Amino acid sequence: LKAGDEVVTTTHDYPRMIHTWRQRQARDGIVLKMVSYPAPPQSMGDLVRRIEQAITPRTKVILVCHMTFTTGQIFPVKEICRLGRERNIEVIIDGAHSFGHFPFKQADLDCDYYGTSLHKWTMAPGGTGFTFIRRSKIANIWPLQPADAKLKDDIRKFEQVGTHSPAQHNAIIEALNFMEALGVERKAARFRYLRERWTTRLARLPRIQILTSSDPAQSCCLGTLSVKDADTAFHSKLADTLESKYGILVAAIGRGTTDYLEFHGIRVTPNFFTSVREVDAFSDAVEKELKA
């Protein structure tokens, strides 16, 4: 990328990725364009249209999350990748919250780059993940650590990081075996059941707004609620209270935690082993605190 080249992303993308592009702005003069959309969005088609409207002849890269960390919105990445191919724009998919979360085939997305972390929904050790790069792109991407020149076209050049413990690599294998034994389809069905249980209940409260779509094509386990007319400080305090008073862990999401976000809320992230009783205890606690 050179000065004036544009990168299109959204206001729901992950801070580490946004900070990376901001650094390129400062160092190289690229232009970062962040697309805004309501939560939940009007439709999957509306998400594609918003990305398309941000594209100009200077656009070189599109970055979107497969599933956002903010509200668990599943993006129509296949359609966005097609949009990029038609315009000779490279597309990067941040799959940190999708792999091991809900069923899909990476090859069906037809993206140029796909990266994920494996410590989340695959439950492998922290610091593990994988990166996919379209074969035709590998030769032109420099590895972070220098590799033998004969690996120029080989994706294994990105694995040349010196001596390191094999423990994490071996643990990934065990985590994948465990995930396959569970079945991603079964996990996703459990996730959607748990999310629907608490969102349906709390959506009845006049002060609560659910920011996650109830459409199973657009969401799975992650869900985010917002208390109307409350700021980031309120949601942070609510998250702290849920932990200290009830032993319930949630994540406060909002402008106070990430400067480019356009809403405030708390994100609820159970797992397949979370019980119905625990989900109901969360709903009980929120109802009690909002009445206090």
XYZ file of C-alpha atoms in Angstrom:
292
model
C 0.000 0.000 0.000
C 1.130 3.533 -0.735
C -0.022 7.020 0.239
C -3.628 7.646 -0.732
C -4.588 3.984 -1.050
C -7.786 3.191 0.825
C -8.660 0.420 3.267
C -12.368 -0.126 3.954
C -13.429 -1.651 7.269
C -16.215 -1.108 9.822
C -16.772 0.512 13.193
C -17.331 -2.965 14.638
C -13.936 -4.395 13.747
C -11.402 -5.439 16.367
C -9.130 -2.773 17.931
C -5.890 -4.615 17.160
C -6.754 -4.617 13.474
C -7.882 -0.983 13.510
C -4.702 0.108 15.305
C -2.647 -1.713 12.668
C -4.268 0.307 9.891
C -3.977 3.501 11.914
C -0.254 2.874 12.176
C -0.107 2.508 8.389
C -1.958 5.815 8.165
C 0.665 7.502 10.322
C 3.649 5.849 8.638
C 2.599 5.567 5.011
C -0.295 7.960 4.479
C -2.931 5.386 3.577
C -6.615 6.245 4.078
C -8.721 4.223 6.536
C -12.463 4.326 5.865
C -14.688 2.920 8.615
C -18.214 1.970 7.604
C -20.931 2.449 10.213
C -24.095 0.370 10.513
C -26.889 -0.002 13.096
C -26.887 -2.840 15.597
C -28.584 -5.036 14.694
C -28.337 -4.219 10.972
C -31.362 -3.931 8.717
C -30.285 -7.013 6.752
C -27.269 -8.896 5.449
C -27.831 -7.195 2.115
C -27.627 -3.794 3.783
C -24.190 -4.681 5.160
C -22.971 -5.518 1.658
C -24.437 -2.282 0.269
C -22.720 -0.174 2.920
C -19.359 -1.735 2.111
C -19.963 -1.283 -1.614
C -20.866 2.389 -1.173
C -17.541 3.020 0.589
C -15.497 1.659 -2.324
C -13.720 4.093 -4.649
C -11.092 3.631 -7.377
C -8.462 4.076 -4.620
C -9.742 1.156 -2.518
C -7.136 -1.608 -2.295
C -8.212 -3.652 0.736
C -11.448 -4.581 2.500
C -11.255 -5.903 6.068
C -14.322 -7.303 7.821
C -14.972 -9.664 10.703
C -16.628 -12.977 9.952
C -18.318 -12.440 13.314
C -17.897 -9.152 15.157
C -16.566 -9.003 18.702
C -19.056 -6.243 19.516
C -22.441 -7.889 19.001
C -21.697 -11.265 17.425
C -22.966 -10.109 14.032
C -22.199 -12.662 11.324
C -21.111 -10.871 8.158
C -22.017 -11.903 4.597
C -18.345 -12.458 3.859
C -18.894 -14.591 0.765
C -20.762 -11.725 -0.902
C -18.180 -9.176 0.251
C -15.367 -11.341 -1.129
C -17.192 -11.514 -4.453
C -17.494 -7.731 -4.353
C -13.741 -7.467 -3.874
C -12.875 -9.889 -6.674
C -15.079 -8.017 -9.142
C -13.132 -4.833 -8.398
C -9.646 -6.299 -7.940
C -9.709 -5.452 -4.218
C -8.047 -7.801 -1.728
C -10.295 -8.988 1.102
C -9.091 -9.888 4.590
C -11.451 -11.804 6.880
C -10.941 -11.635 10.644
C -12.246 -15.010 11.770
C -11.289 -14.824 15.445
C -14.857 -15.508 16.604
C -16.066 -17.793 13.815
C -13.813 -20.852 13.613
C -15.154 -23.512 15.968
C -18.209 -21.368 16.695
C -20.590 -22.160 13.849
C -20.301 -24.412 10.779
C -18.857 -23.090 7.529
C -16.250 -24.088 4.957
C -13.392 -21.658 4.594
C -13.000 -22.546 0.907
C -16.597 -21.444 0.248
C -15.774 -17.903 1.381
C -13.245 -17.484 -1.453
C -11.323 -14.793 0.437
C -7.733 -13.687 -0.093
C -6.739 -13.829 3.567
C -8.349 -15.430 6.617
C -6.984 -15.445 10.142
C -8.318 -16.807 13.399
C -7.294 -17.348 16.992
C -7.819 -20.832 18.394
C -8.013 -20.053 22.105
C -11.615 -18.849 21.821
C -14.142 -21.286 20.384
C -11.689 -24.098 19.666
C -10.355 -23.841 23.243
C -6.721 -24.377 22.263
C -3.959 -22.649 24.286
C -3.621 -18.876 24.242
C -1.441 -17.518 21.474
C -2.464 -20.170 18.946
C -4.220 -19.608 15.646
C -3.936 -20.088 11.918
C -3.669 -17.942 8.811
C -4.909 -18.725 5.313
C -3.409 -16.849 2.365
C -4.560 -17.426 -1.191
C -1.780 -19.381 -2.908
C -1.227 -16.733 -5.565
C -0.644 -14.100 -2.855
C 1.986 -15.943 -0.791
C 5.064 -14.998 -2.810
C 4.427 -11.265 -2.442
C 3.923 -11.292 1.346
C 7.037 -10.855 3.465
C 7.207 -13.069 6.581
C 7.648 -11.292 9.901
C 10.784 -13.374 10.521
C 13.170 -13.915 7.565
C 12.877 -17.339 5.948
C 14.934 -19.320 3.448
C 14.471 -17.913 -0.071
C 13.392 -21.326 -1.357
C 10.220 -20.928 0.756
C 9.149 -17.818 -1.182
C 5.981 -19.504 -2.514
C 5.454 -21.730 0.537
C 3.092 -20.659 3.312
C 5.387 -22.428 5.777
C 7.747 -19.457 5.486
C 5.461 -17.733 8.002
C 6.200 -20.491 10.525
C 9.941 -19.731 10.623
C 10.022 -18.247 14.130
C 13.030 -20.035 15.604
C 13.128 -22.582 18.388
C 9.839 -22.859 20.235
C 7.989 -25.338 22.401
C 5.945 -27.973 20.552
C 3.434 -28.073 23.412
C 1.049 -25.517 21.945
C 1.146 -27.112 18.496
C 0.384 -30.517 19.983
C -2.399 -29.063 22.120
C -4.060 -27.638 18.995
C -4.377 -31.185 17.669
C -6.119 -32.305 20.848
C -8.422 -29.269 20.803
C -9.419 -29.979 17.202
C -10.076 -33.636 18.016
C -12.296 -32.568 20.914
C -14.171 -30.064 18.743
C -14.779 -32.673 16.050
C -16.067 -35.100 18.664
C -18.556 -32.480 19.861
C -19.553 -31.434 16.360
C -19.660 -27.774 15.370
C -23.310 -28.097 14.311
C -24.251 -29.329 17.782
C -22.235 -26.549 19.402
C -23.919 -23.902 17.258
C -27.388 -25.238 18.065
C -26.590 -25.099 21.784
C -25.145 -21.601 21.443
C -28.220 -20.248 19.691
C -30.519 -21.848 22.248
C -28.679 -20.222 25.146
C -28.531 -16.820 23.469
C -32.199 -16.868 22.553
C -33.117 -17.850 26.105
C -31.680 -14.753 27.741
C -32.275 -12.282 24.892
C -35.960 -13.211 24.576
C -36.456 -12.759 28.305
C -34.530 -9.511 28.767
C -35.909 -7.934 25.579
C -39.235 -7.672 27.401
C -37.759 -5.151 29.838
C -38.563 -1.571 28.778
C -35.014 -0.347 29.467
C -33.258 -3.090 27.505
C -32.327 -3.033 23.839
C -30.859 -6.185 22.288
C -28.151 -5.229 19.797
C -27.753 -8.733 18.348
C -29.978 -10.035 15.581
C -32.274 -12.948 16.416
C -31.868 -14.255 12.855
C -29.829 -17.489 13.126
C -28.099 -16.619 9.850
C -26.768 -13.447 11.473
C -25.875 -14.596 14.984
C -24.930 -17.549 17.131
C -23.585 -17.502 20.698
C -22.471 -13.920 21.313
C -25.155 -11.459 22.326
C -25.023 -7.840 23.406
C -27.568 -5.824 25.327
C -27.714 -2.101 25.921
C -29.530 -0.223 28.664
C -31.348 2.671 27.037
C -30.127 6.187 27.895
C -27.136 4.761 29.798
C -23.494 5.567 29.052
C -20.321 3.486 28.995
C -19.661 4.134 32.690
C -23.062 2.658 33.573
C -22.437 -0.469 31.527
C -18.937 -0.863 32.950
C -20.347 -0.594 36.465
C -23.074 -3.111 35.619
C -20.441 -5.539 34.325
C -18.370 -5.051 37.493
C -21.438 -5.615 39.676
C -22.384 -8.800 37.854
C -18.890 -10.152 38.515
C -18.375 -8.998 42.101
C -21.896 -9.605 43.373
C -23.035 -12.600 41.333
C -19.850 -14.174 39.973
C -20.997 -13.606 36.385
C -18.431 -12.522 33.781
C -19.542 -10.297 30.907
C -17.672 -7.750 28.781
C -18.463 -4.040 28.769
C -18.459 -2.744 25.194
C -18.584 0.925 24.226
C -16.917 4.228 23.507
C -15.120 4.203 26.823
C -13.397 0.930 25.941
C -12.846 1.502 22.202
C -12.841 5.049 20.843
C -14.546 4.378 17.506
C -17.554 2.393 18.757
C -20.943 4.055 18.428
C -22.905 2.348 21.198
C -22.664 1.128 24.784
C -23.540 -2.303 26.102
C -22.464 -5.533 27.729
C -21.579 -8.622 25.722
C -22.677 -12.010 27.002
C -20.531 -14.973 25.965
C -21.545 -18.393 27.309
C -20.082 -21.651 26.042
C -21.561 -25.048 25.286
C -20.944 -26.141 28.874
C -22.822 -23.146 30.312
C -25.982 -24.426 31.960
C -29.513 -23.113 31.521
C -29.507 -22.387 35.241
C -26.449 -20.162 34.819
C -28.010 -18.297 31.893
C -31.181 -17.750 33.910
C -29.094 -16.547 36.860
C -27.628 -13.886 34.565
C -31.109 -12.743 33.518
C -32.229 -12.709 37.166
C -29.239 -10.565 38.112
C -29.796 -8.029 35.321
C -33.471 -7.689 36.209
C -32.613 -7.201 39.865
C -29.929 -4.583 39.211
C -32.114 -2.561 36.851
C -34.824 -2.420 39.486
C -32.373 -1.281 42.176
